[in-house]
Amino acid sequence: MFKVRINRAESESNQETLLQILQKQGIYVPASCGGKGSCGRCKIKVLEGNVTSNSSFGISEAEKAEGFVLACQSFPQSDVLIELPAQLITVSERIALAKAELIENIFKSQPSLFSPLVGKLHLKVEPQEALADFENLKIAAHRSLSISRKLASMLPDFLRQNQWNITLALSEDEIIDFPSKKLYGIAIDIGTTTVAMALIDLEKGKILDVATCYNSQINYGDDVITRIVFSEENPYGLNVLRKCIVDDINALINIVSVRRREGKIYCVVVSGNTTMCHLFWGINPEYIRQEPYAPVLSHYPVWRASEAKLLLDDQIPVYTVPSVAGYVGGDIVAGVLASGLYKSEELSLFIDIGTNGEIVIGNRDFLVTASTSAGPCFEGSGISCGMRATDGAVESFKYHRETDSFEIKVIGNVKPQGICGSGMIDIISELFSNGVIDQKGKLLPDRSKHIDFSQLSSDDSRFIITSDCYITQSDIDNIIRAKAAIYAGISTLLEEMGIKEKELKKVYIAGGFGEFLDVKKAIKIGMLPNLAGERFIFLGNTSLTGAVLCLLSKELWKETNEIAQKMTYIDLSRSKKFMDEYVSALFLPHTDWERFK
Amino acid sequence: MFKVRINRAESESNQETLLQILQKQGIYVPASCGGKGSCGRCKIKVLEGNVTSNSSFGISEAEKAEGFVLACQSFPQSDVLIELPAQLITVSERIALAKAELIENIFKSQPSLFSPLVGKLHLKVEPQEALADFENLKIAAHRSLSISRKLASMLPDFLRQNQWNITLALSEDEIIDFPSKKLYGIAIDIGTTTVAMALIDLEKGKILDVATCYNSQINYGDDVITRIVFSEENPYGLNVLRKCIVDDINALINIVSVRRREGKIYCVVVSGNTTMCHLFWGINPEYIRQEPYAPVLSHYPVWRASEAKLLLDDQIPVYTVPSVAGYVGGDIVAGVLASGLYKSEELSLFIDIGTNGEIVIGNRDFLVTASTSAGPCFEGSGISCGMRATDGAVESFKYHRETDSFEIKVIGNVKPQGICGSGMIDIISELFSNGVIDQKGKLLPDRSKHIDFSQLSSDDSRFIITSDCYITQSDIDNIIRAKAAIYAGISTLLEEMGIKEKELKKVYIAGGFGEFLDVKKAIKIGMLPNLAGERFIFLGNTSLTGAVLCLLSKELWKETNEIAQKMTYIDLSRSKKFMDEYVSALFLPHTDWERFK
């Protein structure tokens, strides 16, 4: 549950709905009808204060009595306190809350950074005798400009009809439109599992809306390797996967555009892992899977919306956040940008726990990076009852040894349907602390009545949570392999650089876990280095945040390219040290348990 | 008649036909079948030496006895002397002869200028561990490169299939293809009346072929003004005119490509007057006709073949020679480039006598330019029996006062069908010198039996050459107005700059007249300044020559842009001085006859 206080004074007029006021605060309540009162999704509870509502579509009399209203149809009449049920906000949308702050802070502390990749330029042209219209335009702009044939063909009438006043939408030197609407941009994080989009007001530097969906490539494989294999083995595999992600993005564009008709999208920044970016652009990712794991592109030219097959004006520039190597992509580069660790004196660690686990160690002097194949288990994939951190997911778990009983917390307070990443870590940590599993992660039959050993294979032995929700021995093994890969990656990289864990001043955690990872428990199972809790900082979806930052700042886009250049990739797949570390980390918490004392 | 000597040693192999050997010398004999021996157009006469022929399609026994052979089917067995009947070569193709020389001389004297706008780069890529293919490519090229999505998608397989050897076609930093054929380019002169194209070998810097056709916009008006009016008055007028010229150019591309399949066109340079360039790009020329006569564009961005609707690969760059003003276009800028006057210390005059008469005066320190509406009469338009300088045109005229008789020379030695520009100047000059017309250009009834005064209107009084071919009083008035406009333009510009005629060291003459203008006679009627004959230099189609030079040299392309910037346009239409000069020049040779003594 989230509680939000709204001061009526913040409402610019009586015309603003609660939905609009919340959006201004960076809180994105889904309203699939676009705020027309016809979908009933934006139901919220008014705890204090008075509101008037135009419509209560889909709200029962009982709910009305409790204070439920439709955010899109209600207007505050006093200061109000609102409760947003967690199920109203998807994980990525919760992450967006954190992000908006981070972005705001960056531009507040350094206002000169604000210089969107596409900007507006208002000109009053003073036509000089017999000089070409376009030359007059360049003189008025005091800069070199380029123009498309189509816009050039519109220029003469446009200038004369508007008494030589003109507004340009500029991408570098190129005029991409004579805009009559507000300039919007979109930032896209193409995750292997989830696609997230933020609609940005390029003039004000604000997030207007976010939207997320599954990456429908999931139908062709859970992780990047199976997707690459699919694209190799099927004659049109690459086209199929490209169409999946392009269709997903176009659907999201449609959603965010329908909601915000007062602007037009003029710039796109895409961030994703190397394979996702290749698939998005329809570029064969085959060689990423073969030694020496070389991608086709790491620094992408700025191509156009037409080339990307996005349903935007053809000429709209599409920027792709550069990658470092086949397994350290633009999402990580964007993450380093968002974390700011590349500018800091302090030695820090950045981990993005998604389908892969990517690690960066460094500061303003150096950056080293590696990728571990953690696998998609923390995103809910490949685990018997795994699911994403959304309604119905067990997100925390507390075991009581004395009574052999446990408590769970389920997102949305509904019947548990499965277990999300943070739930998995809680379960393993609690069962290990209380001796229900041993140091190797094996379920101990005599320790709990909740263990079912009746399955044919010992891998299928399970700890039962509810009849539909359990964790098997092979799930536990899987999770331990994942945490071992992450920890071994961190410790190998530290050892390579001759740095001790304790020297890490900050640990930035990005990815689907968001703020819902219990750091103490993650340390208890030996997944994260044993550091004081205050050194850990949760950043949410830094791939998306980084993409937004690029969209809003030419300077930060430039820095992003410099970060990618500066990052040194260490290939763990061929490192003996990593293999040793990995094997040692296959224990709970670790063979060298001293480290986790 | 043209005679050409062919040394057998120049033939690289016995496999080369006379057609091919002539082409190498810059002589373009039309062969519409592409040299397959099936059209019979390339019939030439062997005067000395032996040739063997595979076929004599379309050649009569009598012709065979005289030595006629098909150039495309014949091989020299010794040194040979060949006669090319004039009708085999169209006007523009005759102009091309001069041009090839001019171009060759420029690059011979300054080899460093040779750097085509699109060039080949062969690379042996040494792939570095895990580095992206495109990054490896940039390292091998030692330069920054950009690539399209489509080519990027082909890159990985292409590199690996060719053992990391690759050839790039480069336009600036942009890879436009991985070419497997020779790199060709095309230069296009879009004249108001005629379109001329040259196919260029970009690797060797040679003209391979030329092709010309009428500008089919002629159906919608003879001069730029009527075309602009057509585009304004008809709802799809601009599209109609654009389609005309684009179709013409595509037809020419087809002709030159069919003949030369061993290469592929990778670059286009277009040169034409301001209105023609606007129409080619589909840009509204309306404001060129309205005070202050401003075009939309003078310096065009480099757009693509797809934007131009040319039937070439989409991404091929299309350069447009920049213009100076609404009535001094890229054709004149290209002409100044081709003439070299902008680099010379000597004060010179450049005149392009096409549908308009454009004038440039200057040297390496300054360039001033103006345009006079000479009208299309010298191109054969607007004159009762006017025609272009092609088969059947009276091109010279000699009058004998004693016998009241005359001799004519007809292009192609056929029955006269009309009078071309040089013929008109000859006729007026001869009739004036011999007192058949007076100083105002009026036909004097009692001076020749060839004058027919029986028409209803005195404007229709005519000097009869043959029953089908004559010149009327109104034609003569028309021609005098045209020559007056040209001369007045020159003298006004000279006066503006405080320069005396005698100070002009060179007079470059470009345009349809080619080498066929009798300078002495043009001076006699007061069209050209009264200077010694050796100061006059005929350059042919300098718009096309300039476009070829740009295609072959980045440096000259840059200089072309500098020339356009440097040229100061003087608007004669609002000059009182010009009106005075014009009125004075409406006499033969001039009111101030001292100037032409």
Short mmCIF file of C-alpha atoms in Angstrom, two decimals, chain A residues 18-293:
data_model
loop_
_atom_site.label_atom_id
_atom_site.label_comp_id
_atom_site.label_asym_id
_atom_site.label_seq_id
_atom_site.Cartn_x
_atom_site.Cartn_y
_atom_site.Cartn_z
CA LEU A 18 -6.56 13.20 -9.01
CA LEU A 19 -5.03 11.14 -11.83
CA GLN A 20 -3.40 14.24 -13.31
CA ILE A 21 -2.25 15.55 -9.94
CA LEU A 22 -0.69 12.18 -9.11
CA GLN A 23 1.04 12.07 -12.50
CA LYS A 24 2.57 15.48 -11.76
CA GLN A 25 4.06 13.96 -8.65
CA GLY A 26 5.55 11.16 -10.72
CA ILE A 27 2.97 8.59 -9.71
CA TYR A 28 1.58 6.71 -12.65
CA VAL A 29 -1.73 5.03 -11.99
CA PRO A 30 -2.66 2.86 -14.98
CA ALA A 31 -5.68 4.08 -16.88
CA SER A 32 -5.92 2.06 -20.03
CA CYS A 33 -8.87 4.09 -21.31
CA GLY A 34 -6.69 7.20 -21.20
CA GLY A 35 -8.58 8.77 -18.29
CA LYS A 36 -12.07 8.67 -19.71
CA GLY A 37 -13.67 6.83 -16.83
CA SER A 38 -14.47 3.77 -18.87
CA CYS A 39 -11.93 1.16 -17.80
CA GLY A 40 -12.28 1.42 -14.02
CA ARG A 41 -8.57 0.64 -13.47
CA CYS A 42 -7.63 3.84 -11.66
CA LYS A 43 -9.68 3.03 -8.55
CA ILE A 44 -8.07 4.58 -5.44
CA LYS A 45 -9.13 5.02 -1.82
CA VAL A 46 -9.56 8.46 -0.25
CA LEU A 47 -8.51 8.18 3.40
CA GLU A 48 -8.87 11.83 4.42
CA GLY A 49 -10.42 14.92 2.83
CA ASN A 50 -13.17 15.50 0.31
CA VAL A 51 -13.35 14.82 -3.41
CA THR A 52 -16.14 15.15 -5.95
CA SER A 53 -16.48 12.58 -8.71
CA ASN A 54 -18.14 12.78 -12.11
CA SER A 55 -18.48 9.06 -12.41
CA SER A 56 -17.96 5.94 -10.32
CA PHE A 57 -17.96 3.39 -13.12
CA GLY A 58 -17.13 -0.10 -11.83
CA ILE A 59 -17.13 0.86 -8.13
CA SER A 60 -19.59 -1.03 -5.92
CA GLU A 61 -21.77 0.67 -3.28
CA ALA A 62 -19.72 -1.04 -0.55
CA GLU A 63 -16.46 0.29 -2.04
CA LYS A 64 -17.95 3.76 -2.33
CA ALA A 65 -18.74 3.64 1.39
CA GLU A 66 -15.09 2.77 2.07
CA GLY A 67 -13.96 5.84 0.11
CA PHE A 68 -13.05 4.35 -3.28
CA VAL A 69 -13.20 6.70 -6.29
CA LEU A 70 -11.95 6.74 -9.86
CA ALA A 71 -8.82 8.91 -9.92
CA CYS A 72 -9.54 10.08 -13.46
CA GLN A 73 -13.04 11.27 -12.61
CA SER A 74 -12.40 12.88 -9.22
CA PHE A 75 -11.41 16.38 -8.13
CA PRO A 76 -10.06 17.30 -4.69
CA GLN A 77 -12.11 19.78 -2.71
CA SER A 78 -9.62 19.92 0.19
CA ASP A 79 -6.22 18.47 1.02
CA VAL A 80 -6.58 14.72 0.68
CA LEU A 81 -4.75 11.59 1.74
CA ILE A 82 -4.95 8.81 -0.80
CA GLU A 83 -4.15 5.12 -0.63
CA LEU A 84 -2.93 3.42 -3.79
CA PRO A 85 -3.37 -0.36 -3.63
CA ALA A 86 -0.09 -1.98 -4.67
CA GLN A 87 -1.77 -3.93 -7.45
CA LEU A 88 -2.57 -0.66 -9.17
CA ILE A 89 1.09 -0.03 -9.75
CA THR A 90 3.16 -2.53 -11.69
CA VAL A 91 6.73 -3.23 -10.66
CA SER A 92 8.22 -1.09 -13.35
CA GLU A 93 5.89 1.71 -12.48
CA ARG A 94 7.05 1.51 -8.88
CA ILE A 95 10.58 1.66 -10.15
CA ALA A 96 9.64 4.74 -12.13
CA LEU A 97 8.89 6.54 -8.89
CA ALA A 98 12.49 6.29 -7.78
CA LYS A 99 13.76 7.17 -11.22
CA ALA A 100 11.89 10.47 -11.53
CA GLU A 101 13.62 11.66 -8.36
CA LEU A 102 17.04 10.59 -9.53
CA ILE A 103 16.61 12.42 -12.83
CA GLU A 104 15.25 15.52 -11.16
CA ASN A 105 18.17 15.65 -8.76
CA ILE A 106 20.74 15.41 -11.52
CA PHE A 107 19.32 18.38 -13.42
CA LYS A 108 18.66 20.35 -10.25
CA SER A 109 22.26 20.07 -9.16
CA GLN A 110 23.61 20.78 -12.66
CA PRO A 111 21.05 22.75 -14.67
CA SER A 112 23.52 23.26 -17.53
CA LEU A 113 23.29 19.54 -18.31
CA PHE A 114 19.74 20.03 -19.53
CA SER A 115 19.95 20.09 -23.35
CA PRO A 116 17.61 17.52 -24.91
CA LEU A 117 18.74 15.57 -27.99
CA VAL A 118 15.91 17.23 -29.88
CA GLY A 119 15.14 20.81 -28.99
CA LYS A 120 12.92 23.65 -30.11
CA LEU A 121 14.22 26.80 -31.75
CA HIS A 122 11.89 29.76 -32.32
CA LEU A 123 13.05 32.11 -35.04
CA LYS A 124 11.99 35.44 -36.40
CA VAL A 125 13.42 35.45 -39.90
CA GLU A 126 14.36 38.80 -41.46
CA PRO A 127 14.35 37.99 -45.18
CA GLN A 128 17.19 39.60 -47.08
CA GLU A 129 16.66 40.63 -50.69
CA ALA A 130 16.70 37.73 -53.12
CA LEU A 131 18.41 35.42 -50.63
CA ALA A 132 17.10 31.84 -50.52
CA ASP A 133 14.57 31.13 -47.76
CA PHE A 134 16.79 28.46 -46.28
CA GLU A 135 19.79 30.81 -46.22
CA ASN A 136 17.66 33.40 -44.42
CA LEU A 137 16.70 30.73 -41.92
CA LYS A 138 20.34 29.87 -41.26
CA ILE A 139 21.19 33.54 -40.74
CA ALA A 140 18.32 33.91 -38.24
CA ALA A 141 19.49 30.78 -36.42
CA HIS A 142 23.16 31.88 -36.35
CA ARG A 143 24.17 28.30 -37.10
CA SER A 144 24.42 25.71 -39.82
CA LEU A 145 21.25 23.75 -40.46
CA SER A 146 20.25 20.88 -42.68
CA ILE A 147 16.80 20.11 -43.93
CA SER A 148 15.00 17.22 -45.60
CA ARG A 149 13.56 17.53 -49.06
CA LYS A 150 10.07 17.22 -47.67
CA LEU A 151 10.46 20.01 -45.11
CA ALA A 152 12.27 22.18 -47.66
CA SER A 153 9.24 21.81 -49.91
CA MET A 154 7.01 23.08 -47.10
CA LEU A 155 9.32 25.89 -46.02
CA PRO A 156 8.39 28.79 -48.38
CA ASP A 157 4.64 28.70 -47.72
CA PHE A 158 5.16 28.06 -44.03
CA LEU A 159 7.40 31.12 -43.65
CA ARG A 160 5.11 33.45 -45.55
CA GLN A 161 1.90 32.26 -43.91
CA ASN A 162 3.40 32.84 -40.48
CA GLN A 163 4.91 36.25 -41.22
CA TRP A 164 8.41 34.74 -41.17
CA ASN A 165 8.01 33.35 -37.65
CA ILE A 166 8.95 29.70 -37.43
CA THR A 167 9.64 27.07 -34.82
CA LEU A 168 12.10 24.29 -35.59
CA ALA A 169 12.51 20.89 -33.96
CA LEU A 170 16.27 20.36 -34.16
CA SER A 171 18.27 17.17 -33.87
CA GLU A 172 21.89 18.30 -33.99
CA ASP A 173 21.93 20.53 -37.09
CA GLU A 174 19.01 18.82 -38.72
CA ILE A 175 15.54 20.30 -38.83
CA ILE A 176 13.21 17.37 -38.24
CA ASP A 177 9.94 19.27 -38.20
CA PHE A 178 8.21 22.62 -37.87
CA PRO A 179 6.43 21.54 -34.69
CA SER A 180 3.03 22.83 -33.67
CA LYS A 181 2.81 20.60 -30.60
CA LYS A 182 4.97 20.08 -27.53
CA LEU A 183 8.19 18.16 -28.04
CA TYR A 184 8.09 14.72 -26.47
CA GLY A 185 10.64 11.96 -26.49
CA ILE A 186 10.58 8.33 -25.48
CA ALA A 187 13.14 6.31 -23.60
CA ILE A 188 12.91 2.55 -23.99
CA ASP A 189 14.50 -0.20 -21.95
CA ILE A 190 14.41 -3.42 -23.94
CA GLY A 191 14.84 -6.07 -21.30
CA THR A 192 15.06 -9.74 -22.16
CA THR A 193 11.88 -10.24 -20.13
CA THR A 194 10.25 -6.81 -19.81
CA VAL A 195 10.02 -3.77 -22.02
CA ALA A 196 9.64 -0.41 -20.29
CA MET A 197 8.94 2.94 -21.86
CA ALA A 198 8.94 6.46 -20.46
CA LEU A 199 7.28 9.34 -22.25
CA ILE A 200 9.25 12.51 -21.64
CA ASP A 201 8.41 16.18 -22.02
CA LEU A 202 11.61 17.33 -23.72
CA GLU A 203 10.88 20.98 -23.06
CA LYS A 204 10.32 20.66 -19.33
CA GLY A 205 12.49 17.59 -18.74
CA LYS A 206 9.69 15.73 -17.00
CA ILE A 207 8.52 12.13 -17.13
CA LEU A 208 4.90 12.28 -18.28
CA ASP A 209 4.02 8.63 -18.36
CA VAL A 210 5.47 5.15 -18.20
CA ALA A 211 4.25 1.93 -19.71
CA THR A 212 5.60 -1.57 -19.55
CA CYS A 213 4.88 -4.92 -21.12
CA TYR A 214 6.47 -8.31 -21.47
CA ASN A 215 8.95 -8.76 -24.27
CA SER A 216 6.93 -11.07 -26.48
CA GLN A 217 10.14 -12.73 -27.66
CA ILE A 218 9.64 -14.76 -24.45
CA ASN A 219 7.61 -17.13 -26.61
CA TYR A 220 10.85 -18.03 -28.40
CA GLY A 221 13.12 -18.49 -25.39
CA ASP A 222 13.72 -17.20 -21.87
CA ASP A 223 17.22 -15.86 -22.22
CA VAL A 224 19.41 -14.25 -24.86
CA ILE A 225 21.14 -17.51 -25.80
CA THR A 226 17.93 -19.37 -26.67
CA ARG A 227 16.76 -16.32 -28.64
CA ILE A 228 20.01 -16.24 -30.61
CA VAL A 229 19.69 -19.97 -31.27
CA PHE A 230 16.12 -19.43 -32.44
CA SER A 231 17.23 -16.71 -34.84
CA GLU A 232 19.95 -18.98 -36.23
CA GLU A 233 17.87 -22.11 -36.60
CA ASN A 234 14.80 -20.63 -38.23
CA PRO A 235 14.95 -19.19 -41.70
CA TYR A 236 13.04 -16.08 -40.68
CA GLY A 237 13.94 -16.29 -37.01
CA LEU A 238 15.64 -12.91 -36.90
CA ASN A 239 12.63 -11.27 -38.54
CA VAL A 240 10.24 -13.00 -36.16
CA LEU A 241 12.15 -11.80 -33.09
CA ARG A 242 12.55 -8.33 -34.54
CA LYS A 243 8.83 -8.11 -35.21
CA CYS A 244 8.06 -9.20 -31.62
CA ILE A 245 10.00 -6.41 -30.01
CA VAL A 246 9.04 -3.76 -32.58
CA ASP A 247 5.37 -4.64 -32.15
CA ASP A 248 5.73 -4.46 -28.35
CA ILE A 249 7.32 -1.04 -28.58
CA ASN A 250 4.74 0.22 -31.05
CA ALA A 251 1.98 -0.95 -28.71
CA LEU A 252 3.59 0.98 -25.85
CA ILE A 253 4.01 4.05 -28.06
CA ASN A 254 0.33 3.84 -28.84
CA ILE A 255 -0.58 3.66 -25.15
CA VAL A 256 1.51 6.63 -24.10
CA SER A 257 0.53 8.70 -27.16
CA VAL A 258 -3.19 8.15 -26.69
CA ARG A 259 -2.89 9.46 -23.17
CA ARG A 260 -0.99 12.60 -24.19
CA ARG A 261 -2.23 14.16 -27.37
CA GLU A 262 -0.85 17.63 -26.72
CA GLY A 263 2.66 16.62 -27.75
CA LYS A 264 4.40 14.69 -30.48
CA ILE A 265 7.31 12.28 -30.18
CA TYR A 266 10.49 13.69 -31.74
CA CYS A 267 13.27 11.55 -30.33
CA VAL A 268 13.84 7.99 -29.16
CA VAL A 269 16.59 6.55 -27.00
CA VAL A 270 16.80 2.77 -26.81
CA SER A 271 18.73 0.93 -24.14
CA GLY A 272 19.08 -2.81 -23.84
CA ASN A 273 21.56 -5.63 -23.69
CA THR A 274 23.67 -6.28 -26.77
CA THR A 275 21.48 -9.08 -28.11
CA MET A 276 18.25 -7.14 -27.57
CA CYS A 277 19.64 -4.15 -29.44
CA HIS A 278 20.76 -6.36 -32.31
CA LEU A 279 17.33 -7.98 -32.50
CA PHE A 280 15.58 -4.60 -32.31
CA TRP A 281 17.57 -3.36 -35.30
CA GLY A 282 17.27 -6.66 -37.18
CA ILE A 283 20.98 -7.36 -37.01
CA ASN A 284 22.18 -10.94 -36.84
CA PRO A 285 23.26 -11.69 -33.23
CA GLU A 286 24.70 -15.11 -34.18
CA TYR A 287 28.32 -14.22 -33.53
CA ILE A 288 27.60 -12.98 -29.99
CA ARG A 289 27.16 -16.65 -29.12
CA GLN A 290 30.38 -17.84 -30.77
CA GLU A 291 33.88 -17.27 -29.55
CA PRO A 292 35.18 -14.52 -29.36
CA TYR A 293 31.58 -13.36 -28.75
#
